[in-house]
Short mmCIF file of C-alpha atoms in Angstrom, two decimals:
data_model
loop_
_atom_site.label_atom_id
_atom_site.label_comp_id
_atom_site.label_asym_id
_atom_site.label_seq_id
_atom_site.Cartn_x
_atom_site.Cartn_y
_atom_site.Cartn_z
CA UNK A 425 -21.20 97.88 -12.51
CA UNK A 426 -21.01 95.85 -15.61
CA UNK A 427 -17.22 95.26 -15.56
CA UNK A 428 -16.63 94.15 -11.99
CA UNK A 429 -14.62 90.92 -12.31
CA UNK A 430 -15.65 88.35 -9.78
CA UNK A 431 -12.74 86.69 -8.05
CA UNK A 432 -13.67 83.05 -7.47
CA UNK A 433 -14.94 81.10 -10.47
CA UNK A 434 -15.71 77.34 -10.66
CA UNK A 435 -13.14 75.42 -12.69
CA UNK A 436 -13.78 74.72 -16.38
CA UNK A 437 -13.34 71.01 -15.48
CA UNK A 438 -16.68 71.27 -13.65
CA UNK A 439 -18.38 73.37 -16.28
CA UNK A 440 -21.60 72.53 -18.12
CA UNK A 441 -19.47 71.77 -21.20
CA UNK A 442 -17.25 69.32 -19.28
CA UNK A 443 -20.36 67.64 -17.91
CA UNK A 444 -21.61 67.37 -21.48
CA UNK A 445 -18.38 65.63 -22.52
CA UNK A 446 -18.89 62.94 -19.90
CA UNK A 447 -22.52 62.64 -20.98
CA UNK A 448 -21.50 62.28 -24.65
CA UNK A 449 -18.75 59.70 -23.99
CA UNK A 450 -20.88 57.59 -21.63
CA UNK A 451 -23.76 57.73 -24.15
CA UNK A 452 -21.51 56.65 -27.04
CA UNK A 453 -20.24 53.68 -24.94
CA UNK A 454 -23.87 52.56 -24.30
CA UNK A 455 -24.66 53.09 -28.01
CA UNK A 456 -21.75 50.87 -29.00
CA UNK A 457 -23.07 48.13 -26.66
CA UNK A 458 -26.55 48.50 -28.12
CA UNK A 459 -25.23 47.78 -31.61
CA UNK A 460 -23.51 44.58 -30.46
CA UNK A 461 -26.63 43.62 -28.42
CA UNK A 462 -28.81 44.05 -31.53
CA UNK A 463 -26.49 41.88 -33.55
CA UNK A 464 -26.92 39.17 -30.86
CA UNK A 465 -30.71 39.54 -30.81
CA UNK A 466 -30.96 39.10 -34.55
CA UNK A 467 -29.27 35.71 -34.20
CA UNK A 468 -32.71 34.63 -32.94
CA UNK A 469 -33.70 34.16 -36.53
CA UNK A 470 -31.02 31.41 -36.96
CA UNK A 471 -33.07 29.21 -34.62
CA UNK A 472 -32.92 27.83 -31.07
CA UNK A 473 -29.66 25.91 -31.32
CA UNK A 474 -27.54 28.71 -32.78
CA UNK A 475 -29.09 31.37 -30.58
CA UNK A 476 -28.53 29.39 -27.37
CA UNK A 477 -25.00 28.40 -28.28
CA UNK A 478 -24.16 32.00 -29.19
CA UNK A 479 -25.29 33.14 -25.76
CA UNK A 480 -23.40 30.40 -24.01
CA UNK A 481 -20.33 31.34 -26.02
CA UNK A 482 -20.50 34.86 -24.58
CA UNK A 483 -19.47 33.42 -21.19
CA UNK A 484 -16.14 32.43 -22.60
CA UNK A 485 -15.12 35.41 -24.74
CA UNK A 486 -11.26 35.48 -24.77
CA UNK A 487 -11.07 32.31 -22.73
CA UNK A 488 -8.57 31.22 -21.43
CA UNK A 489 -6.98 34.66 -21.35
CA UNK A 490 -9.94 35.86 -19.31
CA UNK A 491 -11.69 33.65 -16.73
CA UNK A 492 -15.14 32.20 -17.35
CA UNK A 493 -17.61 35.20 -17.64
CA UNK A 494 -14.62 37.50 -17.30
CA UNK A 495 -15.35 39.54 -20.44
CA UNK A 496 -19.05 39.78 -19.51
CA UNK A 497 -18.16 41.17 -16.08
CA UNK A 498 -15.85 43.79 -17.65
CA UNK A 499 -18.72 44.82 -19.94
CA UNK A 500 -21.19 44.93 -17.03
CA UNK A 501 -18.92 47.13 -14.94
CA UNK A 502 -18.12 49.51 -17.84
CA UNK A 503 -21.83 49.82 -18.75
CA UNK A 504 -22.93 50.40 -15.17
CA UNK A 505 -20.23 53.08 -14.76
CA UNK A 506 -21.35 54.71 -18.05
CA UNK A 507 -24.99 54.67 -16.91
CA UNK A 508 -24.15 56.23 -13.53
CA UNK A 509 -22.05 58.98 -15.18
CA UNK A 510 -24.74 59.60 -17.79
CA UNK A 511 -27.54 59.94 -15.25
CA UNK A 512 -25.42 62.01 -12.83
CA UNK A 513 -24.52 64.46 -15.63
CA UNK A 514 -28.12 64.62 -16.82
CA UNK A 515 -29.56 65.36 -13.37
CA UNK A 516 -26.86 67.98 -12.61
CA UNK A 517 -27.37 69.74 -15.97
CA UNK A 518 -31.15 69.51 -15.66
CA UNK A 519 -31.02 71.33 -12.33
CA UNK A 520 -28.52 73.98 -13.55
CA UNK A 521 -30.53 74.59 -16.71
CA UNK A 522 -33.77 74.97 -14.81
CA UNK A 523 -32.19 77.54 -12.50
CA UNK A 524 -30.75 79.34 -15.50
CA UNK A 525 -33.94 79.67 -17.48
CA UNK A 526 -35.25 82.55 -15.36
CA UNK A 527 -38.68 81.17 -14.39
CA UNK A 528 -41.21 83.56 -12.88
CA UNK A 529 -43.21 81.28 -10.60
CA UNK A 530 -44.01 78.27 -12.75
CA UNK A 531 -43.72 79.86 -16.16
CA UNK A 532 -40.90 81.34 -18.08
CA UNK A 533 -42.88 83.25 -20.75
CA UNK A 534 -46.53 83.96 -20.06
CA UNK A 535 -47.57 83.93 -23.71
CA UNK A 536 -49.40 80.94 -24.99
CA UNK A 537 -47.76 81.20 -28.43
CA UNK A 538 -44.69 79.46 -29.83
CA UNK A 539 -44.32 77.22 -26.75
CA UNK A 540 -42.54 74.56 -28.80
CA UNK A 541 -39.81 76.68 -30.18
CA UNK A 542 -38.94 77.39 -33.77
CA UNK A 543 -36.71 74.66 -35.08
CA UNK A 544 -36.10 72.20 -32.35
CA UNK A 545 -37.03 68.54 -33.02
CA UNK A 546 -39.69 66.53 -31.27
CA UNK A 547 -36.97 64.09 -30.17
CA UNK A 548 -35.20 66.84 -28.23
CA UNK A 549 -38.33 67.27 -26.03
CA UNK A 550 -38.22 63.59 -25.10
CA UNK A 551 -34.61 63.55 -23.76
CA UNK A 552 -35.43 64.14 -20.06
CA UNK A 553 -38.73 62.25 -19.45
CA UNK A 554 -37.85 59.79 -22.20
CA UNK A 555 -34.61 59.23 -20.41
CA UNK A 556 -36.46 58.35 -17.19
CA UNK A 557 -38.67 55.89 -19.06
CA UNK A 558 -35.43 54.36 -20.44
CA UNK A 559 -33.91 54.08 -17.01
CA UNK A 560 -36.97 52.22 -15.70
CA UNK A 561 -36.91 49.98 -18.81
CA UNK A 562 -33.25 49.18 -18.27
CA UNK A 563 -33.85 48.34 -14.58
CA UNK A 564 -36.76 46.05 -15.51
CA UNK A 565 -34.81 44.51 -18.40
CA UNK A 566 -31.80 43.68 -16.23
CA UNK A 567 -34.03 42.18 -13.53
CA UNK A 568 -35.52 39.99 -16.19
CA UNK A 569 -32.07 38.78 -17.25
CA UNK A 570 -31.27 37.35 -13.78
CA UNK A 571 -31.45 33.56 -14.14
CA UNK A 572 -35.13 32.51 -14.15
CA UNK A 573 -36.17 35.10 -11.55
CA UNK A 574 -38.57 37.28 -13.55
CA UNK A 575 -39.78 35.21 -16.51
CA UNK A 576 -43.06 36.35 -17.93
CA UNK A 577 -44.60 33.61 -19.96
CA UNK A 578 -42.64 30.85 -18.23
CA UNK A 579 -39.09 29.98 -17.28
CA UNK A 580 -36.82 27.68 -19.23
CA UNK A 581 -33.14 26.72 -19.41
CA UNK A 582 -33.21 27.63 -23.06
CA UNK A 583 -32.94 31.36 -23.46
CA UNK A 584 -34.48 31.05 -26.89
CA UNK A 585 -37.62 29.54 -25.25
CA UNK A 586 -37.72 32.31 -22.64
CA UNK A 587 -37.67 34.92 -25.37
CA UNK A 588 -40.50 33.19 -27.24
CA UNK A 589 -42.55 32.64 -24.04
CA UNK A 590 -42.22 36.30 -23.06
CA UNK A 591 -43.04 37.83 -26.39
CA UNK A 592 -46.17 35.77 -26.84
CA UNK A 593 -47.73 37.98 -24.21
CA UNK A 594 -49.21 41.21 -25.53
CA UNK A 595 -48.22 43.33 -22.54
CA UNK A 596 -44.60 42.23 -22.71
CA UNK A 597 -44.53 43.21 -26.40
CA UNK A 598 -46.17 46.57 -25.48
CA UNK A 599 -43.71 47.42 -22.72
CA UNK A 600 -40.80 46.41 -24.91
CA UNK A 601 -42.09 48.50 -27.73
CA UNK A 602 -42.47 51.59 -25.52
CA UNK A 603 -38.92 51.05 -24.24
CA UNK A 604 -37.50 50.72 -27.78
CA UNK A 605 -39.46 53.78 -29.10
CA UNK A 606 -37.96 55.69 -26.19
CA UNK A 607 -34.49 54.45 -27.21
CA UNK A 608 -35.14 55.57 -30.80
CA UNK A 609 -36.14 59.13 -29.84
CA UNK A 610 -33.29 59.36 -27.27
CA UNK A 611 -30.74 58.37 -30.00
CA UNK A 612 -32.26 60.61 -32.72
CA UNK A 613 -31.32 63.64 -30.68
CA UNK A 614 -28.66 62.09 -28.47
CA UNK A 615 -26.24 60.89 -31.13
CA UNK A 616 -26.27 64.26 -32.85
CA UNK A 617 -25.88 66.04 -29.56
CA UNK A 618 -23.01 63.81 -28.39
CA UNK A 619 -20.98 64.37 -31.53
CA UNK A 620 -21.74 68.11 -31.50
CA UNK A 621 -20.62 68.27 -27.90
CA UNK A 622 -17.39 66.54 -28.86
CA UNK A 623 -16.82 69.22 -31.50
CA UNK A 624 -17.88 67.31 -34.62
CA UNK A 625 -20.71 69.41 -36.02
CA UNK A 626 -19.73 71.55 -39.03
CA UNK A 627 -23.08 72.74 -40.29
CA UNK A 628 -24.66 76.09 -39.63
CA UNK A 629 -28.17 75.08 -38.60
CA UNK A 630 -29.74 72.20 -36.73
CA UNK A 631 -31.86 70.97 -39.60
CA UNK A 632 -29.32 71.17 -42.42
CA UNK A 633 -26.79 69.03 -40.61
CA UNK A 634 -25.69 65.73 -42.15
CA UNK A 635 -25.26 64.53 -38.57
CA UNK A 636 -29.01 65.00 -38.02
CA UNK A 637 -29.80 62.63 -40.86
CA UNK A 638 -27.25 60.07 -39.63
CA UNK A 639 -28.71 60.25 -36.09
CA UNK A 640 -32.25 59.64 -37.29
CA UNK A 641 -31.10 56.78 -39.49
CA UNK A 642 -29.22 55.23 -36.61
CA UNK A 643 -32.21 55.56 -34.31
CA UNK A 644 -34.50 53.86 -36.82
CA UNK A 645 -32.03 51.02 -37.42
CA UNK A 646 -31.54 50.30 -33.73
CA UNK A 647 -35.19 50.64 -32.64
CA UNK A 648 -36.36 48.68 -35.71
CA UNK A 649 -33.62 46.05 -35.37
CA UNK A 650 -34.57 45.32 -31.77
CA UNK A 651 -38.29 45.27 -32.53
CA UNK A 652 -38.09 42.67 -35.32
CA UNK A 653 -37.73 39.83 -32.84
CA UNK A 654 -40.78 40.47 -30.62
CA UNK A 655 -42.92 41.44 -33.66
CA UNK A 656 -41.93 38.29 -35.51
CA UNK A 657 -42.91 36.21 -32.48
CA UNK A 658 -46.11 38.00 -31.58
CA UNK A 659 -47.50 38.71 -35.02
CA UNK A 660 -46.05 35.94 -37.15
CA UNK A 661 -45.63 33.14 -34.57
CA UNK A 662 -41.89 32.80 -35.06
CA UNK A 663 -40.18 30.22 -32.81
CA UNK A 664 -43.29 28.30 -31.82
CA UNK B 354 -54.35 99.07 -37.86
CA UNK B 355 -55.60 98.61 -34.24
CA UNK B 356 -53.85 96.15 -31.99
CA UNK B 357 -53.90 94.94 -28.40
CA UNK B 358 -50.63 94.46 -26.53
CA UNK B 359 -50.05 92.56 -23.33
CA UNK B 360 -46.86 93.86 -21.73
CA UNK B 361 -44.81 92.70 -18.81
CA UNK B 362 -44.92 95.49 -16.25
CA UNK B 363 -42.52 95.35 -13.26
CA UNK B 364 -41.66 98.48 -11.27
CA UNK B 365 -38.19 97.36 -10.15
CA UNK B 366 -36.07 94.26 -9.53
CA UNK B 367 -37.92 93.43 -6.33
CA UNK B 368 -41.43 93.87 -7.78
CA UNK B 369 -43.29 90.68 -8.63
CA UNK B 370 -44.48 91.97 -12.02
CA UNK B 371 -47.48 91.03 -14.14
CA UNK B 372 -48.84 91.17 -17.70
CA UNK B 373 -50.90 94.33 -18.42
CA UNK B 374 -53.19 94.74 -21.42
CA UNK B 375 -53.27 98.03 -23.49
CA UNK B 376 -55.06 98.94 -26.67
CA UNK B 377 -53.08 100.81 -29.36
CA UNK B 378 -55.06 102.49 -32.17
CA UNK B 379 -54.13 103.89 -35.57
CA UNK B 380 -50.82 102.05 -35.81
CA UNK B 381 -49.19 102.41 -39.20
CA UNK B 382 -48.00 99.18 -40.71
CA UNK B 383 -44.74 101.03 -41.60
CA UNK B 384 -43.91 101.70 -38.00
CA UNK B 385 -41.17 99.69 -36.42
CA UNK B 386 -42.05 97.70 -33.33
CA UNK B 387 -40.26 100.21 -31.10
CA UNK B 388 -42.12 103.09 -32.74
CA UNK B 389 -45.35 101.34 -31.87
CA UNK B 390 -44.09 101.18 -28.22
CA UNK B 391 -43.25 104.92 -28.47
CA UNK B 392 -46.85 105.69 -29.49
CA UNK B 393 -48.13 103.54 -26.61
CA UNK B 394 -45.78 105.37 -24.17
CA UNK B 395 -47.11 108.75 -25.38
CA UNK B 396 -50.61 107.54 -24.60
CA UNK B 397 -49.54 106.31 -21.18
CA UNK B 398 -47.73 109.59 -20.38
CA UNK B 399 -50.71 111.72 -21.42
CA UNK B 400 -52.96 109.66 -19.19
CA UNK B 401 -50.60 110.06 -16.29
CA UNK B 402 -49.32 106.43 -16.30
CA UNK B 403 -45.70 105.35 -16.05
CA UNK B 404 -44.33 104.70 -19.60
CA UNK B 405 -43.06 101.21 -20.40
CA UNK B 406 -39.27 100.96 -19.95
CA UNK B 407 -37.45 99.20 -22.84
CA UNK B 408 -33.84 99.23 -24.11
CA UNK B 409 -33.00 100.78 -27.47
CA UNK B 410 -30.25 102.78 -29.07
CA UNK B 411 -29.33 102.88 -32.74
CA UNK B 412 -32.62 101.52 -34.08
CA UNK B 413 -30.72 100.36 -37.17
CA UNK B 414 -30.15 96.74 -36.12
CA UNK B 415 -26.43 97.09 -35.42
CA UNK B 416 -25.98 98.00 -31.73
CA UNK B 417 -27.73 95.17 -29.95
CA UNK B 418 -29.36 97.31 -27.32
CA UNK B 419 -32.98 96.49 -28.08
CA UNK B 420 -34.66 93.12 -27.75
CA UNK B 421 -37.85 91.77 -26.22
CA UNK B 422 -39.67 88.50 -26.49
CA UNK B 423 -42.66 88.94 -28.80
CA UNK B 424 -45.27 86.19 -28.78
CA UNK B 425 -42.78 83.82 -27.23
CA UNK B 426 -40.06 84.51 -29.83
CA UNK B 427 -36.96 86.52 -29.10
CA UNK B 428 -37.14 89.61 -31.42
CA UNK B 429 -40.50 88.38 -32.72
CA UNK B 430 -41.53 86.55 -35.86
CA UNK B 431 -38.81 87.86 -38.21
CA UNK B 432 -35.16 87.01 -37.92
CA UNK B 433 -33.99 90.47 -37.13
CA UNK B 434 -33.66 92.87 -34.21
CA UNK B 435 -36.81 94.31 -32.53
CA UNK B 436 -36.04 97.74 -33.97
CA UNK B 437 -36.01 96.38 -37.49
CA UNK B 438 -39.25 94.47 -37.05
CA UNK B 439 -42.19 96.31 -38.61
CA UNK B 440 -45.84 96.30 -37.65
CA UNK B 441 -46.69 94.86 -41.16
CA UNK B 442 -45.52 91.54 -39.70
CA UNK B 443 -48.73 91.52 -37.66
CA UNK B 444 -52.37 91.30 -38.53
CA UNK B 445 -54.87 94.08 -37.86
CA UNK B 446 -56.55 93.37 -34.56
CA UNK B 447 -53.72 91.14 -33.34
CA UNK B 448 -52.99 90.55 -29.66
CA UNK B 449 -49.30 90.82 -29.13
CA UNK B 450 -47.51 89.52 -26.00
CA UNK B 451 -44.33 91.43 -25.08
CA UNK B 452 -42.02 90.12 -22.33
CA UNK B 453 -38.43 90.75 -21.30
CA UNK B 454 -35.57 88.27 -21.96
CA UNK B 455 -35.94 85.57 -19.35
CA UNK B 456 -32.76 84.09 -17.85
CA UNK B 457 -31.33 83.71 -14.38
CA UNK B 458 -28.24 85.61 -15.59
CA UNK B 459 -30.31 88.48 -16.95
CA UNK B 460 -32.27 89.94 -14.00
CA UNK B 461 -35.11 92.27 -14.85
CA UNK B 462 -34.28 95.91 -14.02
CA UNK B 463 -37.70 97.38 -14.98
CA UNK B 464 -40.48 96.34 -17.28
CA UNK B 465 -38.82 95.04 -20.46
CA UNK B 466 -35.24 96.09 -19.44
CA UNK B 467 -32.81 93.42 -18.25
CA UNK B 468 -29.21 93.65 -17.00
CA UNK B 469 -26.96 92.07 -19.62
CA UNK B 470 -23.77 92.87 -17.75
CA UNK B 471 -23.06 89.12 -17.60
CA UNK B 472 -22.13 89.23 -21.30
CA UNK B 473 -19.53 92.02 -20.68
CA UNK B 474 -17.98 89.95 -17.88
CA UNK B 475 -17.72 86.92 -20.18
CA UNK B 476 -15.84 89.01 -22.76
CA UNK B 477 -13.67 90.47 -20.00
CA UNK B 478 -12.84 86.92 -18.79
CA UNK B 479 -11.63 86.12 -22.30
CA UNK B 480 -8.72 88.50 -21.69
CA UNK B 481 -6.47 90.23 -24.21
CA UNK B 482 -4.82 89.15 -27.46
CA UNK B 483 -1.09 89.55 -27.98
CA UNK B 484 -0.86 92.19 -30.69
CA UNK B 485 2.18 94.40 -31.22
CA UNK B 486 1.57 98.08 -30.78
CA UNK B 487 3.05 100.83 -32.91
CA UNK B 488 2.44 101.39 -36.56
CA UNK B 489 0.13 99.03 -38.39
CA UNK B 490 1.95 95.99 -39.86
CA UNK B 491 1.95 95.18 -43.51
CA UNK B 492 -1.34 93.31 -44.01
CA UNK B 493 0.00 90.80 -46.52
CA UNK B 494 2.66 89.53 -44.10
CA UNK B 495 -0.01 87.56 -42.27
CA UNK B 496 -1.98 85.43 -44.75
CA UNK B 497 -5.45 84.34 -43.63
CA UNK B 498 -7.36 81.84 -45.74
CA UNK B 499 -10.47 83.43 -47.33
CA UNK B 500 -12.79 80.80 -45.78
CA UNK B 501 -11.43 81.43 -42.26
CA UNK B 502 -11.61 85.16 -42.65
CA UNK B 503 -15.28 84.88 -43.78
CA UNK B 504 -16.21 82.59 -40.92
CA UNK B 505 -14.37 84.74 -38.33
CA UNK B 506 -16.13 87.83 -39.65
CA UNK B 507 -19.52 86.10 -39.63
CA UNK B 508 -19.00 85.31 -35.94
CA UNK B 509 -17.72 88.79 -35.23
CA UNK B 510 -21.02 90.29 -36.34
CA UNK B 511 -22.53 89.08 -32.99
CA UNK B 512 -23.95 92.26 -31.33
CA UNK B 513 -24.48 90.66 -27.96
CA UNK B 514 -28.23 91.39 -27.87
CA UNK B 515 -28.94 88.27 -25.80
CA UNK B 516 -31.69 86.75 -28.00
CA UNK B 517 -29.90 83.42 -27.98
CA UNK B 518 -30.21 83.26 -24.19
CA UNK B 519 -33.85 84.30 -24.26
CA UNK B 520 -34.67 81.69 -26.94
CA UNK B 521 -32.78 78.89 -25.24
CA UNK B 522 -34.99 76.83 -22.91
CA UNK B 523 -31.93 76.29 -20.74
CA UNK B 524 -31.01 80.00 -20.53
CA UNK B 525 -27.62 79.15 -22.01
CA UNK B 526 -25.27 81.83 -23.29
CA UNK B 527 -23.34 79.28 -25.38
CA UNK B 528 -24.00 80.82 -28.85
CA UNK B 529 -22.78 84.22 -27.70
CA UNK B 530 -19.70 82.79 -26.06
CA UNK B 531 -19.05 80.52 -29.03
CA UNK B 532 -19.23 83.49 -31.46
CA UNK B 533 -16.54 85.28 -29.48
CA UNK B 534 -14.42 82.11 -29.31
CA UNK B 535 -14.77 81.49 -33.06
CA UNK B 536 -14.06 84.99 -34.25
CA UNK B 537 -10.68 85.11 -32.47
CA UNK B 538 -9.90 81.43 -32.68
CA UNK B 539 -9.95 81.41 -36.47
CA UNK B 540 -7.46 84.22 -36.88
CA UNK B 541 -3.69 84.16 -36.42
CA UNK B 542 -3.89 86.99 -33.86
CA UNK B 543 -6.11 84.89 -31.64
CA UNK B 544 -3.80 81.91 -31.33
CA UNK B 545 -1.39 82.74 -28.41
CA UNK B 546 -4.25 83.01 -25.86
CA UNK B 547 -6.63 80.53 -27.48
CA UNK B 548 -6.62 78.04 -24.63
CA UNK B 549 -6.78 80.51 -21.76
CA UNK B 550 -9.53 82.47 -23.59
CA UNK B 551 -11.92 79.49 -23.86
CA UNK B 552 -11.31 78.37 -20.26
CA UNK B 553 -11.79 81.89 -18.82
CA UNK B 554 -14.95 82.52 -20.85
CA UNK B 555 -16.57 79.15 -20.04
CA UNK B 556 -15.77 79.54 -16.34
CA UNK B 557 -17.32 83.03 -16.31
CA UNK B 558 -20.27 81.79 -18.41
CA UNK B 559 -21.12 79.17 -15.81
CA UNK B 560 -20.30 81.47 -12.91
CA UNK B 561 -22.86 83.98 -14.18
CA UNK B 562 -25.52 81.31 -13.93
CA UNK B 563 -26.12 80.57 -17.61
CA UNK B 564 -27.33 77.02 -18.37
CA UNK B 565 -25.73 74.33 -20.51
CA UNK B 566 -26.19 73.70 -24.26
CA UNK B 567 -28.47 70.81 -25.28
CA UNK B 568 -27.75 71.37 -29.03
CA UNK B 569 -31.33 72.00 -30.07
CA UNK B 570 -30.54 75.11 -32.13
CA UNK B 571 -33.28 77.49 -30.87
CA UNK B 572 -30.57 80.14 -30.42
CA UNK B 573 -29.53 80.23 -34.08
CA UNK B 574 -33.15 80.54 -35.22
CA UNK B 575 -33.59 83.74 -33.22
CA UNK B 576 -30.16 85.29 -33.85
CA UNK B 577 -30.61 88.52 -35.81
CA UNK B 578 -27.02 88.15 -37.12
CA UNK B 579 -27.33 84.51 -38.17
CA UNK B 580 -24.46 83.23 -36.03
CA UNK B 581 -24.16 79.62 -37.15
CA UNK B 582 -24.57 76.66 -34.86
CA UNK B 583 -21.23 75.05 -35.63
CA UNK B 584 -19.56 77.80 -33.61
CA UNK B 585 -20.74 75.98 -30.49
CA UNK B 586 -19.12 72.77 -31.72
CA UNK B 587 -15.93 74.77 -32.27
CA UNK B 588 -16.07 76.07 -28.71
CA UNK B 589 -16.53 72.51 -27.47
CA UNK B 590 -13.48 71.43 -29.55
CA UNK B 591 -11.37 74.28 -28.25
CA UNK B 592 -12.23 73.57 -24.58
CA UNK B 593 -11.58 69.85 -24.99
CA UNK B 594 -8.19 70.73 -26.47
CA UNK B 595 -7.39 73.19 -23.62
CA UNK B 596 -8.45 70.68 -20.96
CA UNK B 597 -6.43 67.89 -22.58
CA UNK B 598 -3.37 70.14 -22.32
CA UNK B 599 -4.12 70.63 -18.64
CA UNK B 600 -4.67 74.36 -18.96
CA UNK B 601 -7.68 74.58 -16.60
#
């Protein structure tokens, strides 16, 4: 019974590992964008004039080789594609993994003990639901970027002023913080996982890996870097 | 010591199954976990009940036949096989939950026994290696770096017990498959079929209904042979290489 070879197998190109490759690459593309985005946000501390002129300059990256806003549209299309691939792979793997876990009714193991595993990190528990929070955050964040459509705190032609107006409201700061903490957790496991999936882990356990330390460091830098602007505005009155 | 065990009882593959509580008295702390189950089964037989079915063979920690989930951990609290786990690892008066490996690819046959035939079919899908037959060649004609030999041997110690699948919240067989990929992939004899092997084994792995790897490392923490986590990264690297060459 054990050695009957089944004839028709799904191709390795559609395997869980191949799906993970697409998840890793799309994730790394979005991470690269986040780093550039954070660099731009930190220009806030140079004041209104420099911040606004930096943002206007983005419209003409590589001009005249690319049309007005050409580079931005390329970035928007690549990021949207990366997000769609990332979410598609996540949902597909989530469903496959759930089916594979061997649930009996609603539970896998009936015991109440050791429910949280032995060595897995807290961040790894947040990937799926944290990912959904992130998706909602991204949708809200993009809606907010549309010209003066959704402007908590008051609209303005100066993007610097819009940032200040928004982050003077406590609930905007709170929602933004929740979003960024979700980003941090997602990256703390996600960056490690992406590089491991692409074959770059060389350590024998999860905890001892140098990649683990790098991932956590990266997560702290990105979440912290983004949060300096709203915290400076809300707590220290920057920009007003 | 006196203990209480809650065991998963399931008459056959179609039965719904449930947890049943039994008391076991006068357990010696020097007994292995399986010997404790033997004592319980004697009690059950004497009282006319059906004894608990569980897999076991060598009871020396080298065959990979035994294995149950004890208190939510594959092979229990020590990093060893269930047969090499001793009752001194538990407190007097403890309540111990015993359940079968849970995975879609490992259907329960009876009580704590699951069908692990899926592992055999993954190995079969890996195919043969090209090795000349006849008299054994001169060993020194084929140099293997010490580090590679050690790492290959480390991976080859996998006994296919299935603890990695039971510990993985995704029911993934990736650590097992990765151990097989690594132990042949690091040696010169494994090179000719390296690409077809990883493709065949991954296809079979997914076809059997195992889940995907999320790189959390629960598998390595329950592996009685200490198969390292980087084997999975090596498998990913090998498959990426094979796909890039258009071998799928």
